[in-house]
XYZ file of C-alpha atoms in Angstrom:
754
model
C 0.000 0.000 0.000
C 1.424 3.364 -1.067
C 1.300 6.174 1.379
C 0.090 9.590 0.028
C 1.926 12.539 1.488
C -0.009 15.245 3.260
C 1.246 17.833 0.695
C -0.047 15.849 -2.312
C -3.369 15.261 -0.564
C -3.978 18.949 0.098
C -2.768 19.975 -3.384
C -5.249 17.544 -4.935
C -8.069 18.827 -2.749
C -7.308 22.445 -3.618
C -7.144 21.622 -7.370
C -10.520 19.853 -7.249
C -12.098 22.762 -5.356
C -10.733 25.323 -7.819
C -11.865 23.303 -10.861
C -15.386 22.853 -9.537
C -15.501 26.494 -8.546
C -14.502 27.441 -12.149
C -17.123 25.068 -13.578
C -19.743 26.692 -11.370
C -18.566 30.152 -12.527
C -18.815 29.109 -16.193
C -22.335 27.778 -15.659
C -23.367 31.045 -13.992
C -21.710 33.100 -16.788
C -23.521 31.184 -19.526
C -26.892 31.758 -17.852
C -26.248 35.466 -17.226
C -24.959 36.114 -20.806
C -27.226 33.641 -22.562
C -24.162 32.537 -24.561
C -22.424 29.177 -24.694
C -19.251 30.715 -26.145
C -18.107 33.926 -24.477
C -14.440 33.830 -25.508
C -12.324 31.934 -28.079
C -10.985 29.575 -25.403
C -14.509 28.317 -24.761
C -14.717 26.719 -28.222
C -12.051 27.553 -30.808
C -13.855 25.929 -33.747
C -17.177 27.350 -32.635
C -15.738 30.856 -32.310
C -14.586 30.651 -35.959
C -18.156 29.833 -36.996
C -19.486 32.646 -34.792
C -17.165 35.229 -36.348
C -18.092 34.077 -39.861
C -21.812 34.327 -39.175
C -21.466 37.687 -37.409
C -19.549 39.033 -40.446
C -22.282 37.736 -42.737
C -24.977 39.352 -40.614
C -23.040 42.640 -40.644
C -22.828 42.448 -44.444
C -26.544 41.741 -44.608
C -27.239 44.919 -42.625
C -25.238 46.903 -45.223
C -26.930 45.089 -48.095
C -30.321 45.895 -46.591
C -29.371 49.574 -46.313
C -28.212 49.527 -49.954
C -31.449 47.843 -50.989
C -33.431 50.507 -49.193
C -31.494 53.301 -50.918
C -31.735 51.590 -54.306
C -35.433 50.928 -53.859
C -36.132 54.566 -52.960
C -33.964 55.849 -55.814
C -35.523 53.613 -58.462
C -39.058 54.297 -57.241
C -38.374 58.030 -57.470
C -36.784 57.552 -60.913
C -39.764 55.533 -62.131
C -42.148 58.195 -60.865
C -40.159 61.002 -62.561
C -40.059 59.049 -65.841
C -43.825 58.510 -65.648
C -44.331 62.249 -65.158
C -42.009 62.932 -68.113
C -44.122 60.544 -70.179
C -47.269 62.415 -69.192
C -45.681 65.755 -70.103
C -44.518 64.502 -73.515
C -47.949 62.945 -74.117
C -49.492 66.346 -73.406
C -47.079 67.927 -75.885
C -47.990 65.293 -78.485
C -51.697 66.042 -78.063
C -50.999 69.737 -78.698
C -48.819 68.873 -81.697
C -51.521 66.686 -83.206
C -54.024 69.508 -82.842
C -51.702 72.166 -84.257
C -50.545 70.014 -87.188
C -53.829 70.682 -88.977
C -54.944 73.889 -90.633
C -58.119 74.132 -88.537
C -56.622 76.356 -85.819
C -56.033 80.093 -85.905
C -52.583 81.583 -85.528
C -53.483 82.778 -82.045
C -54.247 79.161 -81.103
C -50.812 78.094 -82.293
C -49.182 80.861 -80.301
C -51.096 79.781 -77.193
C -49.960 76.201 -77.847
C -46.350 77.423 -78.126
C -46.678 79.002 -74.675
C -47.992 75.676 -73.361
C -45.063 73.840 -74.958
C -42.676 76.246 -73.248
C -44.336 75.397 -69.935
C -43.906 71.687 -70.669
C -40.201 72.327 -71.328
C -39.951 73.921 -67.885
C -41.749 70.928 -66.350
C -39.363 68.471 -68.022
C -36.297 70.391 -66.852
C -37.706 70.389 -63.324
C -38.327 66.631 -63.555
C -34.820 66.144 -64.941
C -33.519 67.947 -61.858
C -35.406 65.681 -59.437
C -33.323 65.077 -56.311
C -33.389 62.706 -53.374
C -31.926 64.190 -50.225
C -30.151 66.888 -52.230
C -28.660 64.381 -54.701
C -29.820 64.708 -58.308
C -30.993 61.331 -59.555
C -30.479 61.907 -63.314
C -26.970 63.442 -63.078
C -24.927 60.237 -63.336
C -22.199 60.405 -60.702
C -22.260 64.242 -60.659
C -25.085 64.099 -58.131
C -24.309 67.460 -56.532
C -24.920 69.402 -59.784
C -28.376 70.134 -61.213
C -28.058 68.253 -64.507
C -30.417 70.219 -66.773
C -30.589 73.839 -67.827
C -33.078 75.471 -70.180
C -30.268 77.195 -72.037
C -27.664 75.279 -74.008
C -24.147 74.969 -72.604
C -20.843 74.701 -74.467
C -19.141 71.860 -72.591
C -15.418 71.256 -72.158
C -13.543 69.952 -75.177
C -12.416 66.327 -75.031
C -9.422 64.948 -76.913
C -9.071 61.788 -78.962
C -5.287 61.613 -79.349
C -3.340 58.647 -80.626
C -1.027 56.653 -78.332
C 1.999 58.142 -80.070
C 0.693 61.701 -80.257
C 3.333 64.400 -79.899
C 0.751 66.963 -78.837
C 0.988 67.594 -75.105
C -1.048 70.800 -74.898
C -4.539 71.620 -73.713
C -7.636 72.162 -75.833
C -10.373 74.452 -74.538
C -13.852 75.392 -75.702
C -15.614 78.707 -75.209
C -18.106 81.096 -76.756
C -21.779 82.012 -76.485
C -24.042 79.585 -78.302
C -26.748 81.229 -80.394
C -28.617 78.134 -81.587
C -31.540 76.322 -79.973
C -30.531 72.732 -80.775
C -27.951 70.603 -79.001
C -24.996 69.442 -81.077
C -21.728 67.556 -80.951
C -18.989 69.463 -82.761
C -16.096 67.326 -83.933
C -12.737 68.774 -84.946
C -10.326 66.619 -86.952
C -6.790 67.700 -87.785
C -6.339 67.450 -91.560
C -2.847 68.911 -91.948
C -0.146 68.261 -89.335
C 1.382 71.323 -87.715
C 1.694 73.553 -84.703
C -0.606 76.139 -83.173
C -0.854 79.734 -84.277
C 0.339 82.072 -81.560
C -1.246 85.408 -80.799
C 1.898 87.190 -81.917
C 4.293 86.127 -84.649
C 7.826 85.332 -83.455
C 11.223 84.305 -84.761
C 14.059 82.716 -82.777
C 17.441 82.590 -84.493
C 19.510 79.412 -84.428
C 23.206 80.125 -84.890
C 25.925 77.573 -84.203
C 27.795 79.413 -81.453
C 26.883 79.952 -77.830
C 24.824 82.874 -76.481
C 24.206 84.377 -79.941
C 20.465 83.803 -80.403
C 17.571 86.252 -80.077
C 13.795 86.013 -80.172
C 11.867 88.610 -82.153
C 8.172 89.162 -81.357
C 5.751 91.204 -83.450
C 4.094 94.141 -81.714
C 0.804 93.583 -83.552
C -1.138 90.382 -82.996
C -2.384 88.112 -85.737
C -1.265 87.516 -89.302
C 0.138 91.029 -89.728
C 3.216 90.048 -87.735
C 3.993 87.283 -90.233
C 4.698 89.950 -92.860
C 7.867 90.973 -91.004
C 11.270 89.443 -91.791
C 14.739 89.849 -90.217
C 18.070 89.730 -92.027
C 21.575 89.988 -90.559
C 23.949 91.415 -93.185
C 27.758 91.304 -93.171
C 28.783 94.621 -94.829
C 31.976 92.966 -96.133
C 33.943 96.086 -95.202
C 36.216 97.047 -92.325
C 35.319 99.195 -89.307
C 31.596 99.346 -90.000
C 29.134 100.358 -87.263
C 26.084 98.371 -86.248
C 22.971 99.751 -87.911
C 19.296 98.929 -88.460
C 17.294 99.712 -91.603
C 13.564 99.055 -91.989
C 12.506 98.493 -95.587
C 8.797 99.049 -96.271
C 8.064 96.666 -99.157
C 4.454 97.761 -99.465
C 1.223 96.008 -98.591
C 2.123 95.846 -94.913
C 5.304 93.832 -95.613
C 8.509 94.883 -93.844
C 12.129 93.727 -93.969
C 14.294 94.694 -90.991
C 17.921 94.667 -92.120
C 20.588 94.529 -89.426
C 23.943 95.725 -90.797
C 26.514 94.083 -88.533
C 29.533 95.884 -87.093
C 33.039 94.846 -88.198
C 36.575 95.390 -86.910
C 39.755 96.486 -88.663
C 40.103 93.222 -90.551
C 36.423 93.052 -91.571
C 35.397 90.396 -89.034
C 31.891 90.736 -87.591
C 31.939 91.919 -83.963
C 28.238 92.469 -83.193
C 26.923 90.393 -80.306
C 23.340 89.252 -79.884
C 22.886 91.715 -77.010
C 24.086 94.595 -79.195
C 21.696 93.626 -81.999
C 18.863 93.415 -79.461
C 19.571 96.904 -78.139
C 19.923 98.329 -81.645
C 16.517 97.033 -82.721
C 14.726 97.990 -79.508
C 16.055 101.553 -79.718
C 15.494 102.056 -83.445
C 12.327 104.179 -83.832
C 11.139 102.327 -86.929
C 12.064 98.763 -85.980
C 10.798 98.995 -82.375
C 7.341 99.888 -83.642
C 7.192 96.562 -85.469
C 8.972 94.097 -83.173
C 10.518 93.534 -79.760
C 13.878 91.736 -79.520
C 14.773 89.625 -76.477
C 17.404 87.064 -75.517
C 16.542 83.533 -76.583
C 16.097 80.988 -73.815
C 19.511 79.924 -72.470
C 21.347 82.775 -74.199
C 22.998 85.681 -72.352
C 23.570 87.610 -75.589
C 27.361 87.689 -75.345
C 27.969 85.579 -78.457
C 28.896 87.151 -81.780
C 26.197 86.723 -84.422
C 26.737 85.775 -88.066
C 25.454 86.797 -91.465
C 22.206 85.096 -92.585
C 23.551 84.390 -96.061
C 21.242 86.761 -97.874
C 18.098 84.878 -96.789
C 15.730 86.950 -94.628
C 13.918 84.964 -91.926
C 10.216 85.683 -91.441
C 8.339 85.805 -88.186
C 5.732 83.078 -87.829
C 2.775 82.228 -85.642
C 2.291 78.614 -86.623
C 5.374 76.702 -85.540
C 5.525 74.013 -82.886
C 8.383 72.789 -80.731
C 9.894 69.323 -81.123
C 9.718 67.088 -78.052
C 11.115 63.828 -76.690
C 9.978 61.713 -73.750
C 12.497 59.081 -72.628
C 10.019 56.360 -71.694
C 11.878 53.572 -73.487
C 11.671 50.031 -72.149
C 15.021 48.328 -71.553
C 16.608 45.119 -70.333
C 20.115 44.599 -68.956
C 21.034 40.941 -68.675
C 22.575 39.606 -65.480
C 24.230 36.361 -66.496
C 26.511 34.264 -64.294
C 29.710 34.753 -66.294
C 31.936 37.778 -66.870
C 32.015 40.200 -69.814
C 28.804 38.667 -71.153
C 26.054 41.158 -70.256
C 24.199 43.374 -72.749
C 21.609 46.143 -72.581
C 18.628 45.995 -74.951
C 16.582 49.187 -75.429
C 13.245 49.382 -77.257
C 13.366 51.406 -80.455
C 9.973 52.988 -79.780
C 8.907 54.862 -76.688
C 5.948 53.881 -74.565
C 4.497 50.864 -72.794
C 4.465 48.726 -75.949
C 8.189 48.195 -75.332
C 7.269 46.134 -72.275
C 5.867 43.471 -74.610
C 9.307 42.758 -76.111
C 10.978 39.599 -74.787
C 14.542 38.297 -75.212
C 15.507 34.628 -74.954
C 18.943 32.968 -75.127
C 18.164 29.401 -76.209
C 20.551 26.520 -75.537
C 19.870 24.070 -78.388
C 20.900 21.114 -76.186
C 22.880 19.520 -78.997
C 26.459 19.576 -80.320
C 27.782 21.628 -83.240
C 24.811 23.965 -83.543
C 25.115 27.264 -85.400
C 24.327 30.696 -83.993
C 21.214 32.494 -85.317
C 18.600 35.127 -84.501
C 14.860 34.704 -85.034
C 11.979 37.087 -84.361
C 8.397 36.042 -83.661
C 6.161 39.064 -83.165
C 7.735 40.895 -80.237
C 9.862 37.913 -79.170
C 13.578 37.832 -80.060
C 15.066 34.337 -79.804
C 18.851 34.023 -79.785
C 19.749 30.468 -80.809
C 23.156 29.913 -79.205
C 26.030 28.133 -80.957
C 27.637 25.016 -79.440
C 30.876 23.059 -79.986
C 31.445 19.338 -80.439
C 30.715 18.660 -76.789
C 27.473 20.675 -76.777
C 29.011 23.539 -74.785
C 27.797 27.062 -75.630
C 30.332 29.184 -77.554
C 28.370 32.377 -78.335
C 29.750 35.628 -76.815
C 28.014 38.839 -75.854
C 29.707 40.658 -78.734
C 28.318 38.177 -81.248
C 24.776 38.605 -79.934
C 25.068 42.411 -79.956
C 26.324 42.460 -83.533
C 23.724 39.974 -84.737
C 20.753 41.732 -83.087
C 21.789 45.130 -84.432
C 22.322 43.689 -87.923
C 19.083 41.705 -88.096
C 16.384 43.904 -89.721
C 13.531 42.461 -87.672
C 15.337 42.389 -84.319
C 16.863 45.845 -84.763
C 13.415 47.233 -85.546
C 12.446 46.221 -82.010
C 15.594 46.905 -79.962
C 19.114 48.294 -80.002
C 21.765 46.196 -78.247
C 24.869 47.550 -76.511
C 27.504 46.425 -74.010
C 26.569 46.848 -70.364
C 28.791 48.503 -67.775
C 32.444 47.521 -67.949
C 31.647 44.386 -69.976
C 33.781 44.058 -73.105
C 31.473 41.445 -74.617
C 34.116 38.715 -74.942
C 32.532 36.435 -72.350
C 30.516 33.375 -73.364
C 26.874 33.780 -72.438
C 24.578 31.312 -70.715
C 21.018 30.335 -71.530
C 18.308 32.795 -70.470
C 14.572 32.174 -70.501
C 12.180 34.732 -71.998
C 12.717 38.030 -70.173
C 10.670 41.165 -70.799
C 12.007 44.634 -71.367
C 10.565 47.018 -68.814
C 10.141 50.747 -68.636
C 11.979 52.226 -65.684
C 10.211 53.831 -62.750
C 10.576 57.496 -61.827
C 13.255 58.004 -64.492
C 11.516 59.618 -67.486
C 12.336 63.105 -68.741
C 10.574 65.447 -71.158
C 12.829 67.344 -73.574
C 11.401 70.308 -75.503
C 13.388 72.048 -78.205
C 14.023 75.740 -77.666
C 14.572 76.087 -81.401
C 11.111 76.365 -82.954
C 9.769 74.474 -85.943
C 11.403 71.705 -87.929
C 14.891 72.824 -86.896
C 14.119 71.468 -83.438
C 13.815 68.011 -85.010
C 17.567 68.179 -85.665
C 18.349 67.852 -81.950
C 19.056 64.409 -80.511
C 19.733 63.165 -76.991
C 22.251 60.385 -76.351
C 22.381 58.457 -73.069
C 25.900 56.995 -73.059
C 27.188 54.195 -70.834
C 30.885 55.142 -70.373
C 31.735 51.488 -69.641
C 34.147 52.664 -66.965
C 33.910 52.553 -63.193
C 33.335 55.565 -60.919
C 32.363 58.029 -63.647
C 30.332 61.204 -62.934
C 27.302 62.343 -64.936
C 28.463 64.817 -67.571
C 27.152 66.487 -70.729
C 28.764 67.235 -74.082
C 27.004 69.041 -76.940
C 28.233 67.760 -80.290
C 27.681 70.280 -83.104
C 27.193 68.007 -86.109
C 26.867 70.912 -88.540
C 23.922 72.069 -90.595
C 21.912 72.920 -87.490
C 22.184 69.352 -86.145
C 23.096 68.893 -82.476
C 23.582 65.854 -80.258
C 23.338 66.278 -76.503
C 25.512 63.447 -75.175
C 24.837 62.536 -71.556
C 27.584 60.373 -70.064
C 25.859 58.497 -67.262
C 27.433 58.135 -63.810
C 28.659 54.670 -62.783
C 29.628 52.946 -59.537
C 32.786 51.015 -58.675
C 31.546 48.027 -60.687
C 30.758 50.138 -63.740
C 26.992 49.908 -63.222
C 24.945 52.966 -64.155
C 23.745 54.898 -61.104
C 22.700 58.198 -62.746
C 19.089 59.173 -62.006
C 16.734 61.233 -64.143
C 17.200 64.121 -61.701
C 20.981 63.856 -62.167
C 20.608 64.027 -65.955
C 18.250 66.996 -65.769
C 20.620 68.884 -63.460
C 23.630 68.109 -65.681
C 21.845 69.468 -68.765
C 20.573 72.615 -67.071
C 23.989 73.418 -65.575
C 26.082 72.399 -68.587
C 28.866 74.944 -69.110
C 30.882 74.306 -72.309
C 34.665 74.310 -71.970
C 34.883 76.371 -75.148
C 32.805 79.547 -74.658
C 31.905 79.494 -78.347
C 30.269 76.080 -78.042
C 26.521 75.794 -77.452
C 25.255 74.978 -73.963
C 22.671 72.199 -73.698
C 20.252 74.594 -71.998
C 20.271 76.742 -75.156
C 18.955 73.817 -77.177
C 16.392 72.155 -74.935
C 14.250 72.644 -71.902
C 14.150 69.523 -69.760
C 11.698 68.557 -67.035
C 10.422 65.520 -65.179
C 7.405 63.849 -66.721
C 4.117 64.121 -64.837
C 4.108 62.190 -61.556
C 7.817 61.411 -61.846
C 10.129 62.038 -58.877
C 13.281 61.711 -60.994
C 14.880 59.436 -58.410
C 14.811 56.362 -60.646
C 18.105 55.148 -62.136
C 18.391 55.466 -65.922
C 17.950 51.962 -67.350
C 18.323 52.691 -71.071
C 21.085 53.855 -73.364
C 20.898 55.022 -76.942
C 20.275 58.058 -79.123
C 16.836 59.529 -79.784
C 15.754 62.493 -81.885
C 13.330 65.127 -80.756
C 10.327 65.016 -83.084
C 7.154 66.871 -83.897
C 8.554 70.325 -84.632
C 6.573 72.008 -87.426
C 6.980 75.318 -89.240
C 3.311 75.900 -89.987
C 0.104 75.711 -88.023
C -2.136 72.665 -88.199
C -5.434 72.972 -90.022
C -8.659 71.125 -89.384
C -12.187 70.383 -90.556
C -15.399 70.483 -88.525
C -18.451 68.278 -88.139
C -21.631 69.466 -86.404
C -23.274 66.050 -86.137
C -20.764 64.064 -84.135
C -18.642 63.067 -87.120
C -21.336 61.743 -89.477
C -20.707 64.476 -92.052
C -17.806 66.902 -92.370
C -17.045 70.326 -93.727
C -14.125 70.939 -96.106
C -10.577 69.912 -95.158
C -8.228 72.642 -93.902
C -11.119 75.056 -93.368
C -9.766 76.309 -90.051
C -6.331 76.841 -88.523
C -5.372 75.722 -85.024
C -4.776 78.805 -82.915
C -3.908 79.729 -79.376
C -6.751 82.218 -79.619
C -10.363 81.080 -79.730
C -11.439 80.197 -83.276
C -15.157 80.119 -84.109
C -15.950 76.815 -85.791
C -18.750 75.452 -87.980
C -19.434 73.188 -90.931
C -19.753 75.523 -93.909
C -21.857 72.954 -95.780
C -24.614 73.327 -93.157
C -27.156 76.166 -93.140
C -26.526 77.399 -89.586
C -22.855 78.437 -90.004
C -21.325 80.304 -87.048
C -23.296 79.772 -83.836
C -20.659 81.055 -81.445
C -18.694 77.884 -80.555
C -14.941 78.418 -80.217
C -11.950 76.119 -79.834
C -8.421 77.074 -78.751
C -5.154 75.107 -78.497
C -2.071 75.705 -76.387
C 1.197 75.554 -78.331
C 2.767 72.417 -76.855
C 3.844 69.778 -79.319
C 2.470 69.039 -82.770
C -1.088 68.302 -83.815
C -1.076 65.312 -86.164
C -3.482 64.578 -88.988
C -6.339 62.353 -87.850
C -6.390 63.502 -84.226
C -9.861 64.503 -83.100
C -11.493 66.715 -80.484
C -15.148 66.897 -79.457
C -17.232 69.748 -78.057
C -20.753 69.021 -76.889
C -23.414 71.721 -76.811
C -26.050 70.394 -74.457
C -28.754 71.118 -71.903
C -27.227 68.298 -69.823
C -24.406 68.972 -67.346
C -24.216 65.529 -65.739
C -22.236 62.513 -66.922
C -23.028 58.983 -68.107
C -21.498 57.055 -65.223
C -23.502 54.276 -63.602
C -24.249 54.174 -59.885
C -24.102 50.604 -58.622
C -24.807 49.223 -55.163
C -23.778 45.911 -53.594
C -26.967 44.048 -52.758
C -25.451 40.581 -52.293
C -21.989 39.097 -52.135
C -20.379 39.612 -55.560
C -23.614 41.030 -56.984
C -24.259 44.661 -57.818
C -27.269 46.392 -59.296
C -27.371 49.639 -61.250
C -29.745 52.042 -59.538
C -29.660 55.118 -61.749
C -30.719 56.252 -65.202
C -28.656 59.184 -66.417
C -30.082 62.297 -68.045
C -29.054 61.388 -71.585
C -30.693 57.964 -71.276
C -33.887 59.672 -70.151
C -33.898 62.815 -72.312
C -31.667 61.860 -75.245
C -28.063 62.605 -76.212
C -26.999 65.967 -77.681
C -27.630 66.141 -81.413
C -29.950 63.108 -81.454
C -33.213 63.548 -83.346
C -35.159 62.154 -80.373
C -33.646 64.491 -77.790
C -36.746 65.591 -75.850
C -35.779 69.206 -75.256
C -34.532 69.700 -78.832
C -37.801 68.299 -80.165
C -39.933 70.543 -77.956
C -37.889 73.646 -78.827
C -38.362 72.830 -82.521
C -42.065 72.312 -81.862
C -42.347 75.621 -80.025
C -40.561 77.443 -82.857
C -42.796 75.815 -85.480
C -45.917 76.900 -83.597
C -44.646 80.458 -83.221
C -43.967 80.470 -86.988
C -47.467 79.030 -87.655
C -45.815 76.201 -89.591
C -48.175 73.227 -89.442
C -45.920 71.090 -91.632
C -42.977 71.546 -89.241
C -45.292 70.680 -86.346
C -46.392 67.500 -88.109
C -42.763 66.478 -88.680
C -42.256 66.253 -84.906
C -45.100 63.746 -84.345
C -43.053 60.621 -85.226
C -40.180 62.019 -83.142
C -42.520 62.343 -80.167
C -43.547 58.720 -80.673
C -39.868 57.685 -80.514
C -39.419 59.754 -77.358
C -42.420 58.110 -75.688
C -41.100 54.694 -76.695
C -37.720 55.499 -75.121
C -39.329 56.745 -71.898
C -41.374 53.543 -71.710
C -38.178 51.538 -72.213
C -36.411 53.453 -69.440
C -39.353 52.883 -67.081
C -39.119 49.182 -67.900
C -35.419 49.298 -67.033
C -36.208 50.910 -63.692
C -38.983 48.369 -63.049
C -36.702 45.428 -63.873
C -34.088 46.723 -61.461
C -36.747 47.151 -58.778
C -37.730 43.524 -59.321
C -34.126 42.452 -58.864
C -33.961 44.481 -55.661
C -37.163 42.859 -54.397
C -35.806 39.382 -55.181
C -32.525 40.248 -53.493
C -34.430 41.495 -50.440
C -36.311 38.179 -50.181
C -33.059 36.248 -50.498
C -31.499 38.402 -47.787
C -34.395 37.658 -45.426
C -33.784 33.944 -45.899
C -30.015 34.375 -45.615
C -30.447 36.443 -42.456
C -32.650 33.781 -40.845
C -30.185 31.043 -41.757
C -27.165 32.939 -40.465
C -28.984 33.896 -37.260
C -29.969 30.262 -36.688
C -26.448 28.993 -37.337
C -25.043 31.622 -34.997
C -27.549 30.767 -32.293
C -26.875 27.027 -32.585
C -23.200 27.582 -31.902
C -23.259 30.586 -29.605
C -26.481 30.504 -27.566
C -27.346 28.209 -24.643
C -30.335 25.912 -24.075
C -31.738 27.664 -21.008
C -33.322 24.484 -19.508
C -30.119 22.531 -20.048
C -28.083 25.401 -18.568
C -30.167 25.551 -15.385
C -29.962 21.791 -14.988
C -26.183 21.973 -15.440
C -25.979 24.801 -12.862
C -27.874 22.778 -10.256
C -25.651 19.792 -10.943
C -22.516 21.934 -10.556
C -23.847 23.384 -7.278
C -24.580 19.928 -5.863
C -21.202 18.658 -6.949
C -19.463 21.649 -5.411
C -21.342 21.287 -2.106
C -20.518 17.589 -1.948
C -16.877 18.312 -2.624
C -16.823 20.885 0.160
C -18.343 18.389 2.623
C -15.935 15.608 1.724
C -13.042 18.004 1.927
C -14.085 19.036 5.451
C -14.163 15.421 6.540
C -10.827 14.575 4.981
C -9.070 17.585 6.384
C -10.580 17.420 9.895
C -7.684 17.521 12.484
C -7.627 15.691 15.863
C -5.406 16.444 18.899
C -3.254 13.546 17.842
C -2.791 15.098 14.380
C -1.806 18.362 16.016
C 0.750 16.616 18.303
C 2.230 14.832 15.324
């Protein structure tokens, strides 16, 4: 028989008392809370079910709120559409009456007044709101969507992916018509934008020798002025200005340049500027100023007997360096290359490069192109080992007409290309992040297209970012940017570094051109400039034009067009119309900012409409992964601008016909009114169908709510009868344990003595 120590006996008694006491506490807690599970430790699996069902019930509450909002919104929409239908029906009754010759002119005039009242009613119905939110305004619910007068809306652009136009297009004017329209503008001849004042910026080869001349009179008059620098071909001549009036408002400003004792020209740009601005005849016509990036200290040169005219229509060439690139990172040495997409933009990200190990001996090296995939089939020797070097791949890619149309290949870092490459699976070129720059030529017109930018990998370690301007002659310049590298020869120059190097470039030879005289450079929109340059190569600025773009106009959304080249793109508002239509000028204007080149085929739209809302849908979640549209926008209800069945256009035509006592014109609107009523009926059906879906969803939610509540209760709630029975049992057990404990632990005098 084993003897139990006094310590173990009392420890066991205390444990049993504490456990029963806890069980009694849990039974009491369950009854007081009504819950079987009050904390995760009570039932881990059950708590997971509880949380899931509670989340579902919370979602159901939100769904029910959404259903309530959607139900109210669609009911109000249906009611407004019904009232619109009644108003249009009333207008149709009047039209049917007035389409006959049985009524007097005074009757028709009274009917016109009634039609005007119906127009007011429809606008009021179109501006129906629920809690201050306009139900027919699309997502612009805080703006009353309909006005009785017609509004010239903001111009919208339809530019191509590769458009070089980066400016803004604006609409303006006071519309004089009574019908909504969609004006379309399509560029028919590529060019720039006419400025308010004609200008000329010289482009000499030396540094700090360029000026900008601006006409004093706005418009085309300034384009009748020309400038000519003349070398007198004699010694010790003073600087002089002569204005030649050639008649018909045409002027030639001749600048006779100063010379020294050997007949060399000594006039600087600053001196020419001062001479023109102080000459009483020349200063009336033009203002001379230093060209961007020029301080005027450079000596100018003769213009070769060819006067240069001021112009309003030029545009500036641009370049954005968003070229996708890939630099390989193979395991060997001297084997890495950089591939740069030939075309800018995100399409370069679709180009993939693969180095394919043929897996056989004595295979020849070749290049193949499949769409945007370039496959480099690597050569092998008699043992099947790869023998192709980086230099061989670079030469082959650049020589292959299909591959070189996609990418340009160059050595990477300090690699000399002599290393044998390894296989590489398809790898995409990628555009860099935060490393794109926008270059804009400071030389206007097509001459700006002669500027190129070269990002050069010096292929040396620890090189700084530096800039060299290479004058290639004939007005051609290359801005060479030598990119900074780290100790391993890897490029570390950022876009911000390149921009700073260009803006601060100071030529060693003072007669050389500074980069900042040729281009303005800035970070592209949303770009921090902190990204490392990941592409190398040479790219030309493009899009510079010497004349303004011209365009044609449509007044029916592009269905029919006026003559090509009827209008010229201008920085000033140009009134537009289709000259083949009877209405002609109705006060709509379009204006362009002079940033980039407008290309033939690019389009712009200007809506003239009673409607100020948009066409965006409002959708509400009414079940998990199920949304319902709960709005009908104003154009769905009332018709789009320029459509024959636009309600307000029809009623304004009807009102005008009645005021003109034209029964035939009134009769012509009857079939249009039928189409309008048919559309309103269709829209009411749409609203009704959505209400039905909401009602069905509400019924499903009731069932889902009951099910979730039942599942939650089954896991979480207690059976009250069972809980009380359990409590009584726990109490009896606890009392019995207390009694037995008292007996076991009772001490006698003998126990005390021991």
